[in-house]
Short mmCIF file of C-alpha atoms in Angstrom, two decimals:
data_model
loop_
_atom_site.label_atom_id
_atom_site.label_comp_id
_atom_site.label_asym_id
_atom_site.label_seq_id
_atom_site.Cartn_x
_atom_site.Cartn_y
_atom_site.Cartn_z
CA MET V 1 0.08 0.10 0.04
CA LEU V 2 2.83 2.43 0.97
CA GLY V 3 4.58 1.44 -2.20
CA ARG V 4 1.81 2.55 -4.42
CA VAL V 5 1.27 5.77 -2.56
CA LYS V 6 4.98 6.51 -3.24
CA TYR V 7 4.56 5.70 -6.97
CA VAL V 8 1.44 7.84 -7.16
CA LEU V 9 3.22 10.81 -5.52
CA LEU V 10 6.30 10.37 -7.75
CA ALA V 11 4.09 10.38 -10.83
CA ALA V 12 2.21 13.46 -9.71
CA ALA V 13 5.44 15.36 -8.89
CA GLY V 14 6.78 14.29 -12.31
CA LEU V 15 3.57 15.60 -14.06
CA TRP V 16 3.75 18.78 -12.14
CA LEU V 17 7.40 19.24 -13.08
CA GLY V 18 6.76 18.43 -16.71
CA GLY V 19 3.77 20.98 -16.70
CA LEU V 20 6.05 23.52 -15.06
CA ALA V 21 8.53 23.08 -18.01
CA VAL V 22 5.75 23.52 -20.63
CA PHE V 23 4.31 26.55 -18.66
CA ASN V 24 7.77 28.11 -18.80
CA PHE V 25 8.12 27.61 -22.51
CA HIS V 26 4.69 28.93 -23.10
CA ILE V 27 5.17 32.18 -21.14
CA ASN V 28 8.48 32.92 -22.99
CA HIS V 29 6.96 32.34 -26.62
CA TYR V 30 4.11 34.84 -26.84
CA LYS V 31 3.50 36.16 -30.31
CA THR V 32 2.16 39.68 -29.41
CA ASP V 33 -0.15 41.34 -31.58
CA ARG V 34 1.43 44.67 -32.32
CA ALA V 35 -1.14 45.92 -34.96
CA THR V 36 -4.55 45.71 -33.45
CA LYS V 37 -6.04 48.63 -31.69
CA THR V 38 -8.56 47.98 -28.75
CA ASP V 39 -11.29 49.85 -26.99
CA ALA V 40 -9.07 49.91 -23.77
CA ILE V 41 -5.67 48.96 -22.51
CA ILE V 42 -5.78 47.19 -19.16
CA ALA V 43 -2.57 47.27 -16.94
CA LEU V 44 -2.42 45.01 -13.81
CA THR V 45 -0.13 46.36 -11.13
CA GLY V 46 2.26 44.18 -9.36
CA GLY V 47 5.26 43.58 -11.54
CA SER V 48 7.88 45.76 -13.01
CA ASN V 49 7.57 47.68 -16.43
CA ARG V 50 3.80 46.83 -16.56
CA ILE V 51 2.55 50.43 -16.38
CA LYS V 52 5.44 51.67 -18.38
CA GLU V 53 4.59 49.29 -21.21
CA ALA V 54 0.81 50.42 -21.02
CA ALA V 55 1.67 53.92 -21.02
CA GLU V 56 3.89 53.50 -24.22
CA LEU V 57 0.84 51.55 -25.94
CA LEU V 58 -1.50 54.45 -25.05
CA ASN V 59 1.02 57.06 -26.45
CA ASN V 60 1.44 55.01 -29.48
CA GLY V 61 -2.32 55.04 -30.16
CA PHE V 62 -3.25 51.28 -29.40
CA SER V 63 -6.27 52.76 -27.45
CA ARG V 64 -7.67 55.98 -26.30
CA VAL V 65 -7.88 54.86 -22.72
CA LEU V 66 -5.64 53.19 -20.14
CA PHE V 67 -7.21 51.38 -17.06
CA ILE V 68 -4.80 50.59 -14.31
CA SER V 69 -6.09 48.02 -11.94
CA GLY V 70 -4.83 47.47 -8.36
CA VAL V 71 -3.07 50.73 -7.61
CA GLU V 72 -2.39 51.23 -3.80
CA LYS V 73 -4.85 53.55 -2.04
CA GLY V 74 -3.30 57.11 -1.55
CA VAL V 75 -1.06 56.67 -4.75
CA SER V 76 -1.85 59.47 -7.17
CA PHE V 77 -1.40 59.44 -10.95
CA ASP V 78 1.41 62.00 -10.68
CA ALA V 79 3.16 59.58 -8.09
CA ILE V 80 2.89 56.88 -10.49
CA VAL V 81 4.19 58.98 -13.45
CA HIS V 82 7.11 60.15 -11.22
CA ALA V 83 8.01 56.62 -9.87
CA GLN V 84 7.78 54.92 -13.23
CA LYS V 85 9.39 57.64 -15.03
CA LEU V 86 6.59 57.77 -17.49
CA ASN V 87 6.42 59.78 -20.61
CA ILE V 88 2.67 60.15 -20.86
CA ARG V 89 1.00 62.89 -22.80
CA SER V 90 -1.92 63.40 -20.64
CA GLY V 91 -3.60 61.76 -17.50
CA LYS V 92 -7.14 62.46 -18.87
CA GLU V 93 -7.31 59.19 -20.53
CA VAL V 94 -5.92 57.25 -17.63
CA ILE V 95 -8.47 55.45 -15.09
CA ILE V 96 -6.99 54.32 -11.70
CA GLU V 97 -8.68 51.50 -9.86
CA ARG V 98 -7.63 51.22 -6.23
CA ALA V 99 -9.89 48.72 -4.64
CA SER V 100 -8.31 45.36 -6.23
CA THR V 101 -5.73 43.55 -4.22
CA ASN V 102 -5.42 40.32 -6.16
CA THR V 103 -5.82 38.99 -9.70
CA VAL V 104 -9.52 37.89 -9.09
CA GLU V 105 -10.45 41.23 -7.87
CA ASN V 106 -8.57 42.84 -10.82
CA ALA V 107 -10.78 40.74 -13.13
CA ILE V 108 -14.10 41.30 -11.29
CA ARG V 109 -13.68 45.11 -10.81
CA THR V 110 -12.23 45.73 -14.28
CA ASN V 111 -14.95 43.76 -16.06
CA ALA V 112 -17.61 45.84 -14.11
CA TRP V 113 -15.92 49.05 -15.74
CA ILE V 114 -15.66 47.17 -19.07
CA ARG V 115 -19.47 46.45 -19.15
CA ASN V 116 -20.42 49.86 -17.84
CA ASN V 117 -18.52 51.37 -20.73
CA HIS V 118 -19.48 49.15 -23.52
CA ILE V 119 -15.97 47.85 -24.09
CA LYS V 120 -15.64 45.11 -26.43
CA SER V 121 -11.89 44.60 -26.75
CA ILE V 122 -8.91 45.05 -24.49
CA ARG V 123 -5.09 44.80 -24.52
CA LEU V 124 -4.19 43.15 -21.45
CA VAL V 125 -0.84 44.16 -19.93
CA THR V 126 0.83 41.99 -17.27
CA SER V 127 3.98 40.12 -16.69
CA ASN V 128 4.44 37.04 -18.92
CA TYR V 129 4.36 34.65 -15.88
CA HIS V 130 1.15 36.21 -14.76
CA MET V 131 -0.47 36.34 -18.23
CA PRO V 132 -2.02 32.78 -18.30
CA ARG V 133 -3.87 33.15 -15.18
CA SER V 134 -4.94 36.73 -15.80
CA TYR V 135 -6.26 35.90 -19.09
CA LEU V 136 -8.44 32.95 -17.62
CA GLU V 137 -9.85 35.03 -15.08
CA PHE V 138 -10.79 37.93 -17.35
CA LYS V 139 -12.33 35.54 -19.74
CA SER V 140 -14.35 33.64 -17.07
CA GLN V 141 -15.73 37.11 -16.12
CA ASN V 142 -16.68 37.97 -19.56
CA PRO V 143 -16.41 35.28 -22.26
CA ASP V 144 -17.32 37.43 -25.10
CA LEU V 145 -14.60 40.01 -24.64
CA GLN V 146 -11.74 40.16 -27.17
CA ILE V 147 -8.47 40.18 -25.20
CA ILE V 148 -5.07 40.82 -26.83
CA GLN V 149 -2.33 39.52 -24.57
CA ASN V 150 0.48 41.70 -24.24
CA PRO V 151 2.96 40.22 -21.93
CA VAL V 152 5.86 42.28 -20.10
CA TYR V 153 9.04 40.18 -19.74
CA SER V 154 10.36 40.57 -16.13
CA ASP V 155 14.02 40.91 -14.86
CA LYS V 156 12.83 38.97 -11.96
CA LEU V 157 12.57 35.70 -13.60
CA SER V 158 15.92 34.32 -14.61
CA ASN V 159 16.16 32.35 -18.13
CA GLU V 160 17.74 29.50 -16.00
CA TRP V 161 14.77 29.42 -13.60
CA TRP V 162 15.58 25.90 -12.34
CA LYS V 163 19.06 27.25 -11.09
CA ASN V 164 17.62 30.38 -9.39
CA ARG V 165 15.76 29.80 -6.04
CA GLY V 166 13.72 33.11 -6.42
CA SER V 167 12.82 32.39 -10.09
CA PHE V 168 11.81 28.82 -9.37
CA PHE V 169 9.62 29.74 -6.62
CA LEU V 170 8.02 32.61 -8.51
CA LEU V 171 7.45 30.29 -11.63
CA ALA V 172 6.19 27.33 -9.47
CA SER V 173 3.81 29.54 -7.44
CA GLU V 174 2.35 31.07 -10.58
CA TYR V 175 2.02 27.67 -12.39
CA THR V 176 0.28 26.32 -9.40
CA LYS V 177 -2.14 29.28 -9.26
CA PHE V 178 -2.83 28.77 -12.91
CA ILE V 179 -3.68 25.19 -12.47
CA ILE V 180 -6.02 26.10 -9.72
CA VAL V 181 -7.81 28.71 -11.77
CA TYR V 182 -7.86 26.38 -14.83
CA VAL V 183 -9.57 23.55 -12.80
CA LYS V 184 -11.93 26.26 -11.14
CA THR V 185 -13.03 27.61 -14.64
CA PHE V 186 -13.38 24.05 -16.12
CA LEU V 187 -15.64 23.00 -13.33
CA LEU V 188 -17.76 26.21 -13.48
CA SER V 189 -18.28 25.83 -17.14
CA PHE V 190 -19.13 22.13 -16.70
CA ILE V 191 -21.63 22.81 -13.98
CA GLN V 192 -23.27 25.80 -15.95
CA ASN V 193 -23.56 23.62 -19.15
#
């Protein structure tokens, strides 16, 4: 009996590690659409260069509005511009959402704004390792929404993630969260159908 449990655990660990390697390959090989304009650019806070990338996209005309989700309470637009060294033409087309504290809340609160403003398409800007989970959360809130994935590549994640403890734990954590969201989304769609 104990021998069987050991083999099952080893097989599960092997599957998880294999999946982690596939996940890593996927997040480093996005083909980003650099032509399509959208109704809004959505930037999720929490990773380096996300806001800067979103501001550049706004400046380059990929949309007329930028929605930044998950900004800390008390942080002004001017403080963001200064801290991120942004070159942004005007803050009039930037909307800041401060209530979200995690990816689920980002998706819920942003999708409320999307529906209220009749947005049909977005360019989602977040870190490459965060994109699969964010995409699933946004799609589960609004299946008809067109989402262009615009990943930002982070200095925090080493190319040799298996040799770097911080990179390994960041990638492993994000991959595990992605699996949980994927299973949750699958089960909810199965129950609803």
